[in-house]
Amino acid sequence: SWLLEYANPLVKVTIVPRGNSLGAAWYLPEERSITTTQQLLDQMCSALGGRAAEELVFSKISTGALSDLEKITKQAYAMVSIYGLNKRVGNISFYDSQGRDAFTKPYSDETAKMIDEEVSKLVESQYQRALKILTENKDKLELLAEKLLIDEVIFKENLEEIFGKRP
């Protein structure tokens, strides 16, 4: 997230287990009335960073990204089927603010398949983007991991020392 202009800025990270989590990260989200496509993409890319780092460093992935995957999948479906932020599906929203169509879908099976395909492409493109950013900054990723292993908690200042100022 530190290297993405529109992702929420990281404030603190810990590798100390908390509840069901093996660590935690705290972000300082901006107050926004509306969110742009680029902001949503940067948030999605950021959320996929943990899984991408596992693949890059260990050549394996784990179930550790479950909550991130759940969040970004919902976000991707919203982008494609609610907010009209997908070129192939177009400027269409299948959102029913009145809640009348809660148990029916207002589109065909063909459109449902197209939505699923576009969501999959969207998530995969952001995963590949996260992998590319981490690959390009692998030396800094290793410095960050070493610092976390020693200190267990790092702050914004530590990230600035390793990665420089945010874009």
mmCIF file of C-alpha atoms in Angstrom:
data_model
loop_
_atom_site.group_PDB
_atom_site.id
_atom_site.type_symbol
_atom_site.label_atom_id
_atom_site.label_comp_id
_atom_site.label_asym_id
_atom_site.label_seq_id
_atom_site.Cartn_x
_atom_site.Cartn_y
_atom_site.Cartn_z
ATOM 1 C CA SER A 1 0.000 0.000 0.000
ATOM 2 C CA TRP A 2 2.907 2.336 0.692
ATOM 3 C CA LEU A 3 3.838 2.366 -2.996
ATOM 4 C CA LEU A 4 0.312 3.000 -4.290
ATOM 5 C CA GLU A 5 -0.777 6.611 -4.571
ATOM 6 C CA TYR A 6 -4.462 6.067 -3.774
ATOM 7 C CA ALA A 7 -4.298 3.211 -1.256
ATOM 8 C CA ASN A 8 -4.974 4.122 2.348
ATOM 9 C CA PRO A 9 -1.697 5.061 4.069
ATOM 10 C CA LEU A 10 -0.296 2.504 6.481
ATOM 11 C CA VAL A 11 0.181 3.706 10.057
ATOM 12 C CA LYS A 12 1.309 0.577 11.925
ATOM 13 C CA VAL A 13 2.011 -3.117 11.265
ATOM 14 C CA THR A 14 2.548 -5.942 13.734
ATOM 15 C CA ILE A 15 3.360 -9.618 13.398
ATOM 16 C CA VAL A 16 2.056 -10.285 16.912
ATOM 17 C CA PRO A 17 -0.988 -12.582 16.530
ATOM 18 C CA ARG A 18 -4.344 -10.965 17.307
ATOM 19 C CA GLY A 19 -7.438 -13.149 17.592
ATOM 20 C CA ASN A 20 -7.704 -15.285 14.458
ATOM 21 C CA SER A 21 -5.146 -13.111 12.695
ATOM 22 C CA LEU A 22 -1.410 -13.796 12.550
ATOM 23 C CA GLY A 23 -0.731 -10.068 12.611
ATOM 24 C CA ALA A 24 -2.427 -6.793 11.834
ATOM 25 C CA ALA A 25 -2.061 -3.603 9.854
ATOM 26 C CA TRP A 26 -3.630 -0.254 10.650
ATOM 27 C CA TYR A 27 -4.415 2.242 7.918
ATOM 28 C CA LEU A 28 -5.542 5.851 7.981
ATOM 29 C CA PRO A 29 -8.418 5.948 5.510
ATOM 30 C CA GLU A 30 -9.366 9.232 3.915
ATOM 31 C CA GLU A 31 -12.883 10.460 4.417
ATOM 32 C CA ARG A 32 -14.467 10.282 0.973
ATOM 33 C CA SER A 33 -17.942 10.981 -0.308
ATOM 34 C CA ILE A 34 -17.129 9.274 -3.572
ATOM 35 C CA THR A 35 -14.348 6.923 -4.590
ATOM 36 C CA THR A 36 -12.646 6.862 -7.966
ATOM 37 C CA THR A 37 -11.843 3.782 -9.994
ATOM 38 C CA GLN A 38 -8.111 4.282 -9.373
ATOM 39 C CA GLN A 39 -8.672 4.472 -5.614
ATOM 40 C CA LEU A 40 -10.628 1.206 -5.691
ATOM 41 C CA LEU A 41 -7.946 -0.476 -7.825
ATOM 42 C CA ASP A 42 -5.136 0.682 -5.531
ATOM 43 C CA GLN A 43 -7.032 -0.586 -2.480
ATOM 44 C CA MET A 44 -7.594 -3.917 -4.200
ATOM 45 C CA CYS A 45 -3.939 -4.199 -5.239
ATOM 46 C CA SER A 46 -2.857 -3.336 -1.711
ATOM 47 C CA ALA A 47 -5.126 -5.985 -0.187
ATOM 48 C CA LEU A 48 -3.604 -8.602 -2.489
ATOM 49 C CA GLY A 49 -0.062 -7.667 -1.443
ATOM 50 C CA GLY A 50 0.166 -10.254 1.328
ATOM 51 C CA ARG A 51 -0.753 -13.144 -0.936
ATOM 52 C CA ALA A 52 1.554 -11.832 -3.672
ATOM 53 C CA ALA A 53 4.411 -11.566 -1.153
ATOM 54 C CA GLU A 54 3.861 -15.206 -0.133
ATOM 55 C CA GLU A 55 4.124 -16.324 -3.744
ATOM 56 C CA LEU A 56 7.164 -14.150 -4.405
ATOM 57 C CA VAL A 57 9.110 -15.099 -1.277
ATOM 58 C CA PHE A 58 7.998 -18.688 -0.582
ATOM 59 C CA SER A 59 6.728 -19.798 -4.021
ATOM 60 C CA LYS A 60 3.593 -20.929 -2.158
ATOM 61 C CA ILE A 61 0.374 -19.331 -1.020
ATOM 62 C CA SER A 62 -1.678 -20.032 2.097
ATOM 63 C CA THR A 63 -5.178 -19.478 3.443
ATOM 64 C CA GLY A 64 -3.946 -16.376 5.285
ATOM 65 C CA ALA A 65 -5.467 -13.982 2.763
ATOM 66 C CA LEU A 66 -9.062 -15.103 3.315
ATOM 67 C CA SER A 67 -10.418 -11.846 4.721
ATOM 68 C CA ASP A 68 -8.566 -9.829 2.058
ATOM 69 C CA LEU A 69 -9.936 -12.076 -0.703
ATOM 70 C CA GLU A 70 -13.464 -11.768 0.659
ATOM 71 C CA LYS A 71 -13.172 -7.963 0.796
ATOM 72 C CA ILE A 72 -11.731 -7.512 -2.688
ATOM 73 C CA THR A 73 -14.133 -10.007 -4.290
ATOM 74 C CA LYS A 74 -17.101 -8.048 -2.938
ATOM 75 C CA GLN A 75 -15.429 -4.826 -4.048
ATOM 76 C CA ALA A 76 -14.819 -6.177 -7.569
ATOM 77 C CA TYR A 77 -18.429 -7.366 -7.904
ATOM 78 C CA ALA A 78 -19.597 -3.930 -6.770
ATOM 79 C CA MET A 79 -17.345 -2.207 -9.311
ATOM 80 C CA VAL A 80 -18.658 -4.367 -12.156
ATOM 81 C CA SER A 81 -22.341 -4.816 -11.275
ATOM 82 C CA ILE A 82 -23.274 -1.865 -9.052
ATOM 83 C CA TYR A 83 -21.046 1.137 -9.797
ATOM 84 C CA GLY A 84 -20.851 0.755 -13.580
ATOM 85 C CA LEU A 85 -17.032 0.786 -13.535
ATOM 86 C CA ASN A 86 -16.422 -1.885 -16.147
ATOM 87 C CA LYS A 87 -16.161 -1.183 -19.875
ATOM 88 C CA ARG A 88 -17.479 -4.564 -20.994
ATOM 89 C CA VAL A 89 -20.566 -4.559 -18.754
ATOM 90 C CA GLY A 90 -20.957 -0.830 -19.256
ATOM 91 C CA ASN A 91 -22.602 2.011 -17.393
ATOM 92 C CA ILE A 92 -25.219 -0.223 -15.823
ATOM 93 C CA SER A 93 -26.071 -0.799 -12.185
ATOM 94 C CA PHE A 94 -27.931 -3.866 -11.032
ATOM 95 C CA TYR A 95 -28.293 -2.390 -7.541
ATOM 96 C CA ASP A 96 -31.818 -2.176 -6.179
ATOM 97 C CA SER A 97 -31.865 0.548 -3.531
ATOM 98 C CA GLN A 98 -35.493 -0.280 -2.751
ATOM 99 C CA GLY A 99 -34.649 -3.907 -1.929
ATOM 100 C CA ARG A 100 -37.529 -5.253 -4.041
ATOM 101 C CA ASP A 101 -35.422 -7.642 -6.100
ATOM 102 C CA ALA A 102 -33.525 -9.143 -3.175
ATOM 103 C CA PHE A 103 -34.128 -12.722 -4.339
ATOM 104 C CA THR A 104 -33.928 -12.283 -8.090
ATOM 105 C CA LYS A 105 -31.222 -11.087 -10.409
ATOM 106 C CA PRO A 106 -32.265 -8.477 -12.944
ATOM 107 C CA TYR A 107 -30.063 -9.857 -15.716
ATOM 108 C CA SER A 108 -29.630 -12.937 -17.869
ATOM 109 C CA ASP A 109 -27.419 -15.948 -17.263
ATOM 110 C CA GLU A 110 -25.219 -14.671 -20.095
ATOM 111 C CA THR A 111 -24.774 -11.339 -18.300
ATOM 112 C CA ALA A 112 -24.085 -13.172 -15.025
ATOM 113 C CA LYS A 113 -21.320 -15.110 -16.765
ATOM 114 C CA MET A 114 -19.892 -11.873 -18.200
ATOM 115 C CA ILE A 115 -19.945 -10.258 -14.730
ATOM 116 C CA ASP A 116 -18.140 -13.274 -13.245
ATOM 117 C CA GLU A 117 -15.515 -13.159 -16.014
ATOM 118 C CA GLU A 118 -14.927 -9.429 -15.579
ATOM 119 C CA VAL A 119 -14.634 -9.747 -11.791
ATOM 120 C CA SER A 120 -12.117 -12.557 -12.199
ATOM 121 C CA LYS A 121 -10.077 -10.512 -14.711
ATOM 122 C CA LEU A 122 -10.193 -7.459 -12.436
ATOM 123 C CA VAL A 123 -8.986 -9.325 -9.347
ATOM 124 C CA GLU A 124 -6.305 -11.202 -11.275
ATOM 125 C CA SER A 125 -5.004 -7.999 -12.893
ATOM 126 C CA GLN A 126 -4.593 -6.381 -9.470
ATOM 127 C CA TYR A 127 -2.901 -9.501 -8.116
ATOM 128 C CA GLN A 128 -0.423 -9.403 -11.009
ATOM 129 C CA ARG A 129 0.097 -5.697 -10.372
ATOM 130 C CA ALA A 130 0.854 -6.382 -6.679
ATOM 131 C CA LEU A 131 3.274 -9.148 -7.674
ATOM 132 C CA LYS A 132 5.051 -6.809 -10.112
ATOM 133 C CA ILE A 133 5.378 -3.998 -7.540
ATOM 134 C CA LEU A 134 6.735 -6.396 -4.915
ATOM 135 C CA THR A 135 9.127 -8.028 -7.401
ATOM 136 C CA GLU A 136 10.500 -4.600 -8.339
ATOM 137 C CA ASN A 137 10.939 -3.804 -4.632
ATOM 138 C CA LYS A 138 11.966 -7.231 -3.323
ATOM 139 C CA ASP A 139 15.084 -5.862 -1.592
ATOM 140 C CA LYS A 140 12.937 -3.384 0.337
ATOM 141 C CA LEU A 141 10.376 -6.082 1.110
ATOM 142 C CA GLU A 142 13.169 -8.160 2.661
ATOM 143 C CA LEU A 143 14.345 -5.173 4.743
ATOM 144 C CA LEU A 144 10.772 -4.672 5.944
ATOM 145 C CA ALA A 145 10.434 -8.359 6.873
ATOM 146 C CA GLU A 146 13.748 -8.282 8.775
ATOM 147 C CA LYS A 147 12.669 -5.177 10.691
ATOM 148 C CA LEU A 148 9.355 -6.820 11.591
ATOM 149 C CA LEU A 149 11.111 -9.979 12.805
ATOM 150 C CA ILE A 150 13.328 -7.900 15.082
ATOM 151 C CA ASP A 151 10.846 -5.275 16.325
ATOM 152 C CA GLU A 152 7.509 -7.120 15.834
ATOM 153 C CA VAL A 153 5.829 -3.734 15.294
ATOM 154 C CA ILE A 154 6.714 -1.054 12.778
ATOM 155 C CA PHE A 155 5.302 2.384 12.109
ATOM 156 C CA LYS A 156 4.911 4.837 9.252
ATOM 157 C CA GLU A 157 8.372 6.281 9.947
ATOM 158 C CA ASN A 158 9.969 2.847 9.455
ATOM 159 C CA LEU A 159 8.219 2.456 6.110
ATOM 160 C CA GLU A 160 9.454 5.874 5.038
ATOM 161 C CA GLU A 161 13.039 4.881 5.926
ATOM 162 C CA ILE A 162 12.787 1.726 3.791
ATOM 163 C CA PHE A 163 10.585 2.794 0.871
ATOM 164 C CA GLY A 164 10.913 6.578 0.885
ATOM 165 C CA LYS A 165 8.024 9.038 0.803
ATOM 166 C CA ARG A 166 4.659 7.878 -0.483
ATOM 167 C CA PRO A 167 3.688 8.861 -4.037
#
